[in-house]
XYZ file of C-alpha atoms in Angstrom:
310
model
C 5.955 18.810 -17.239
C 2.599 19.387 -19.343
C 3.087 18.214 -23.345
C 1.011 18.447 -26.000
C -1.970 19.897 -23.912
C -4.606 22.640 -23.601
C -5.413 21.330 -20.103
C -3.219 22.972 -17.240
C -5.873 21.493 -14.339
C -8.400 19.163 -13.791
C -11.754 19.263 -11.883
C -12.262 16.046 -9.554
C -15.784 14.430 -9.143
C -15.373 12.696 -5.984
C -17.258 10.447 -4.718
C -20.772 12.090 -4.889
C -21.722 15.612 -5.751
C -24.942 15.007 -3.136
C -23.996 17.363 0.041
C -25.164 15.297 2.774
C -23.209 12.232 1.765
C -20.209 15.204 1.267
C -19.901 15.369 4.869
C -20.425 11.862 5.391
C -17.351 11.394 3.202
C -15.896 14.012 4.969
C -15.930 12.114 8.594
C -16.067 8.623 7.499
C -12.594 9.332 5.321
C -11.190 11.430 8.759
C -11.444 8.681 10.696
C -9.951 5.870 8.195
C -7.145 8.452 7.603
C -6.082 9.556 11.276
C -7.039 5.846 11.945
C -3.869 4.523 9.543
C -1.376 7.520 10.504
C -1.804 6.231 14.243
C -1.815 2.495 13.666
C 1.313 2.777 11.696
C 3.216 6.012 13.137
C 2.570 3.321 16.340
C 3.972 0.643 14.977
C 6.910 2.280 13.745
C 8.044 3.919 17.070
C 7.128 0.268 18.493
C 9.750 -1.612 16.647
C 12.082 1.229 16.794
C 12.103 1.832 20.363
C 11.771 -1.812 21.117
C 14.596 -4.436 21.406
C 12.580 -7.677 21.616
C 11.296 -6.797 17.758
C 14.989 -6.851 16.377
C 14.090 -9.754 14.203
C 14.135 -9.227 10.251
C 9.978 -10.090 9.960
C 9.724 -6.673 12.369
C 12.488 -5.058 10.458
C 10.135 -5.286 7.279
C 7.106 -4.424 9.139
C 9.025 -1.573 9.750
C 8.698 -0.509 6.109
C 5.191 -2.065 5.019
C 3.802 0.201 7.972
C 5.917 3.797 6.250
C 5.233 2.828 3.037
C 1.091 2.184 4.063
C 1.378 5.844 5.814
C 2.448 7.514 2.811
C 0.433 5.266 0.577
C -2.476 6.512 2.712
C -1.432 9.847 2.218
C -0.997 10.634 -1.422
C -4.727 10.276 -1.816
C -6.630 10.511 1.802
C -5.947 13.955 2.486
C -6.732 15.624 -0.874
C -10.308 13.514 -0.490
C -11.287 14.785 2.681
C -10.560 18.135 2.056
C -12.395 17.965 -1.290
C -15.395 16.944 0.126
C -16.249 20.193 2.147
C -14.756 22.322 -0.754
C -16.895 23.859 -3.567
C -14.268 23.750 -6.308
C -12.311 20.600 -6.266
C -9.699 21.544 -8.920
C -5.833 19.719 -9.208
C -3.368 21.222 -11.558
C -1.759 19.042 -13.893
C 1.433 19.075 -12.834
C 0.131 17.909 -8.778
C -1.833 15.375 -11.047
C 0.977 14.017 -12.261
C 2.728 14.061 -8.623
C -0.169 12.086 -7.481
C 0.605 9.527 -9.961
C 4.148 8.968 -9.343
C 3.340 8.756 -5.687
C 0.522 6.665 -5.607
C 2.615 4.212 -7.461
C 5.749 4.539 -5.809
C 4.841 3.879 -2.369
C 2.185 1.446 -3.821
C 5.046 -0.583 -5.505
C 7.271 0.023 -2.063
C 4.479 -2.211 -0.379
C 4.121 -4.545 -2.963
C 7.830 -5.305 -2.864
C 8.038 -5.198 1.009
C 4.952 -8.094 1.250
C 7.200 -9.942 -1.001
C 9.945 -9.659 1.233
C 7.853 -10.447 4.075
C 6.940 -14.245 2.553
C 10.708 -14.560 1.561
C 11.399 -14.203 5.138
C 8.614 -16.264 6.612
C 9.746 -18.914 3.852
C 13.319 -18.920 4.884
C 12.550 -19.267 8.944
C 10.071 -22.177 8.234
C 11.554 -23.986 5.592
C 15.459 -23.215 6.218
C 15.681 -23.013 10.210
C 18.906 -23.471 10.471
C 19.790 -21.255 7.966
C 18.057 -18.165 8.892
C 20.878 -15.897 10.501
C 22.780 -16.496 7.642
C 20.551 -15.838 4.759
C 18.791 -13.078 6.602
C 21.098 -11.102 8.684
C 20.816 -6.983 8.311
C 23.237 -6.563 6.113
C 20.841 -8.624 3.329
C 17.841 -7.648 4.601
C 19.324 -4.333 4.066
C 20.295 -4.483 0.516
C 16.673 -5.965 -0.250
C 14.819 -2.800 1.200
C 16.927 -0.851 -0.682
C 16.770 -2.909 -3.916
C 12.830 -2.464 -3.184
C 12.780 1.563 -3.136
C 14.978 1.453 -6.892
C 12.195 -1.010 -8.347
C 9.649 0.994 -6.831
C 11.143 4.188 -8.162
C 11.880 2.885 -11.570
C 7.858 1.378 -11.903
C 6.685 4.967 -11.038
C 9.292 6.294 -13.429
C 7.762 4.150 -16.003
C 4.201 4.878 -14.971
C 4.698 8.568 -14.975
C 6.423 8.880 -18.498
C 3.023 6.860 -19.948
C 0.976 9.740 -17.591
C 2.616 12.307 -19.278
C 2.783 10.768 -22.968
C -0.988 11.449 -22.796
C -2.419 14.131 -24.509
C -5.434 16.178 -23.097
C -7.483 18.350 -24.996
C -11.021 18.852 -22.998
C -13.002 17.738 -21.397
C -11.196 18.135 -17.462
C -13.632 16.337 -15.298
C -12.103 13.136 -13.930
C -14.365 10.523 -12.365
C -12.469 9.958 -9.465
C -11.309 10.981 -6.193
C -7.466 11.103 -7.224
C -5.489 11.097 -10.312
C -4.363 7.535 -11.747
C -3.657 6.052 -15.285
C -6.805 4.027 -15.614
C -9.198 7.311 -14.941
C -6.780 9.752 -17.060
C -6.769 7.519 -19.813
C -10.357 8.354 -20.098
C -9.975 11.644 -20.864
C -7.053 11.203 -23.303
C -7.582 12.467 -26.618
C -5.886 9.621 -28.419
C -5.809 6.068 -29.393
C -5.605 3.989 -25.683
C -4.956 0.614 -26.966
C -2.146 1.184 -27.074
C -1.059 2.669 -23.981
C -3.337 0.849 -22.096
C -1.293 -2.440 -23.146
C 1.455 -0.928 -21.328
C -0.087 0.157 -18.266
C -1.764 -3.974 -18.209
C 2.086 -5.026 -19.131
C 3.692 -2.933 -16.347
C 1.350 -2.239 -13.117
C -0.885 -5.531 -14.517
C 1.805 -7.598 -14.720
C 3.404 -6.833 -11.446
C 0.165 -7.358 -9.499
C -0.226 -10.462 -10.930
C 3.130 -11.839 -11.018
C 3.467 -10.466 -7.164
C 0.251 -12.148 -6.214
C 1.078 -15.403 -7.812
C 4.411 -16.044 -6.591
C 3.005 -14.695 -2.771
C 0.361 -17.623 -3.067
C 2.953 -20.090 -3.867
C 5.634 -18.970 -1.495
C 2.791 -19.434 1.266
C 1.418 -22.711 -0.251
C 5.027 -23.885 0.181
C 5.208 -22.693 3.783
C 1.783 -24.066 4.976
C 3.347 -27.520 3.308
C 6.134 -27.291 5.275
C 4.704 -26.894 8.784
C 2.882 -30.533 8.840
C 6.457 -31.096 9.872
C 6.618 -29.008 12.771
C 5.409 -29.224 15.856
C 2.350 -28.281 17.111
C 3.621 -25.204 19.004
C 5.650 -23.903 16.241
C 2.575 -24.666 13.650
C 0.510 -22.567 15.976
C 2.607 -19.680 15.887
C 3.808 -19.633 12.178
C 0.333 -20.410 10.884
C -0.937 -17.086 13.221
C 1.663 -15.080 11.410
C 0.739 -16.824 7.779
C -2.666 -15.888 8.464
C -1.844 -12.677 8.977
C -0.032 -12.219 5.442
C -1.971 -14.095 3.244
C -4.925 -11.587 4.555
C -2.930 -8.832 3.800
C -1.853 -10.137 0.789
C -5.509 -11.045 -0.204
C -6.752 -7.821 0.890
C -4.426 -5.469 -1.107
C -4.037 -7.369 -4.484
C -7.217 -8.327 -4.747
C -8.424 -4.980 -5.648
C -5.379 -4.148 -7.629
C -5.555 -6.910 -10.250
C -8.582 -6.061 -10.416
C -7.820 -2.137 -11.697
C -4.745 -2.535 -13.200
C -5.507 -5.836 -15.374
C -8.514 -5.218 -17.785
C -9.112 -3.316 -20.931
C -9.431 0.750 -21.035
C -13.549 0.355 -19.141
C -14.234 1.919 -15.996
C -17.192 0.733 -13.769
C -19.512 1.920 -11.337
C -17.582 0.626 -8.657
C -13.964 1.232 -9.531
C -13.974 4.209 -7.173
C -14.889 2.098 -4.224
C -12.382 -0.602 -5.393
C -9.690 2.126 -5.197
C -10.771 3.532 -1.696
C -9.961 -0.718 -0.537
C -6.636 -0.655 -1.225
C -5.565 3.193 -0.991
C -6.965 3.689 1.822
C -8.902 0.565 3.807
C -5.768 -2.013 3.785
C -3.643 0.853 4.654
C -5.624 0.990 7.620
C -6.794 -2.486 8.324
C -2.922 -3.417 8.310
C -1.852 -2.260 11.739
C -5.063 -3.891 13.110
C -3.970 -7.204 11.572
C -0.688 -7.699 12.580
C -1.283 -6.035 15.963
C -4.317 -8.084 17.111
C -2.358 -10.990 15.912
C 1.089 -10.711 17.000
C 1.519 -11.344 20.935
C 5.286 -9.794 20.564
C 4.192 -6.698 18.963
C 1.393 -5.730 21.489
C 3.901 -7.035 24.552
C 6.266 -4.161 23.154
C 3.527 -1.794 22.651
C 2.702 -1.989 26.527
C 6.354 -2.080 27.579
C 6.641 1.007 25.527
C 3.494 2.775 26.780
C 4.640 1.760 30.524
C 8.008 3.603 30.221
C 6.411 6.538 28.706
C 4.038 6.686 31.331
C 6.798 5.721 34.022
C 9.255 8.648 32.648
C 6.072 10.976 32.686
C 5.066 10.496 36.268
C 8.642 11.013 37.385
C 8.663 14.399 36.359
């Protein structure tokens, strides 16, 4: 894996080197992190187990809540551990792991929020089309579709991670290993390779962000035609979205579309949409969605049922 390097592991920073605020890391970071794994690991077995969330909306929730517990995961752990531990060291070849991880499952739930408006779009705007267009069999073939352009951006992101040279020093300003913070420590021209990274992870933030906007714009149109029951209920679930959407690529243009800098608050920027939306995202389309917390207590009364019978 390593080319053209002298560096076989890097040292990183964190989020402070003060002790106190260590272990506030520490706990704060726990919570978040066992916080998302439940939230999501729950709505997974929800819509699994249930059969009143058969629907293709559900289907995709499905995969936005895996792909926010692994999201969650290729960074989370690694900072809560490193917070109690003296010597916070990552070789280069987990380094590069970490990369192709963070963006494949990052991409994943790019893709599946795209997905998500498609489907809103086409039940709103094309009623009577809707068990056509999106029946399993499509919605199917888009997930899948989804995990290939996922796996082909990390591909892409990786071979730029690993086109960089690294000669000293190892001390990365971060809490987890990314383009934007290894390019700092590259010992080589990054205009370069930082055009790329703006023309590839950039570009589909952007483009993903732009078209989401519209797609919703579109739908919100749409609904003046509706009536008031059904604008109630597809404007709750639009709500829910657009702050998803809002939440996640807000942050992310913001990394991923700007010259080779980094700023004071870029860590903190990161922790949003690594780890916060991956955790605010159950919450959102739990609170929000009477179906989805209707299965939840049918499921948690069977369990309970099943339990007391023994």
């Amino acid at each position: 894996m390593q080319q053209n390097n002298s560096i076989t592991e890097f040292i990183l920073l964190g989020l402070t080197q003060d002790p106190r605020k260590k272990k506030m890391v520490f706990v704060i970071f726990l919570i978040f992190y066992v916080g998302t794994m439940i939230g999501n690991l729950l709505i997974i077995v929800t819509i699994k187990s249930s059969r009143t969330l058969g629907s293709p909306m559900y289907y995709f929730l499905f995969y936005l809540s895996l792909a926010d517990s692994c999201f969650s995961t290729t960074t989370a752990p690694r900072l809560i551990v490193d917070s109690l531990s003296a010597k916070r060291t990552i070789s280069y070849n987990e380094c590069m792991t970490q990369v192709f991880a963070l963006h494949l499952f990052g991409c994943m739930e790019i893709f599946v929020l795209i997905l998500m408006a498609i489907d809103r779009y086409v039940a709103i705007c094309k009623p009577l089309h809707y068990p056509t267009i999106m029946r399993r069999q499509v919605c199917t073939i888009l997930i899948i579709l989804a995990w290939i352009g996922s796996f082909i951006h990390s591909i892409a992101q990786i071979i730029l991670a690993l086109r960089m040279p690294f000669c000293g020093p190892n001390l990365i300003d971060h809490y987890c290993c990314d383009l934007q913070p290894l390019l700092e420590l590259a010992c080589m021209d990054k205009y370069v390779i930082n055009l790329l990274m703006v023309s590839n992870s950039g570009a589909i933030c952007s483009t993903s962000f732009v078209i989401l906007m519209i797609s919703y714009i579109v739908i919100l149109h749409s609904l003046r035609n509706h009536s008031a029951e059904g604008r109630k209920k597809a404007l709750s679930t639009c709500t829910s979205h657009i702050t998803v959407v809002i939440l996640f690529f807000g942050p992310c243009i913001f990394i991923y579309t700007r010259p080779p800098t980094t700023f004071p608050m870029d860590k903190m920027v990161t922790i949003f949409y690594t780890i916060g939306t991956p955790f605010l995202n159950p919450l959102i389309y739990t609170l929000r969605n009477a179906e989805v917390k209707n299965a939840m207590r049918k499921l948690w009364r069977i369990k309970i049922t099943s339990e007391s019978k023994r």
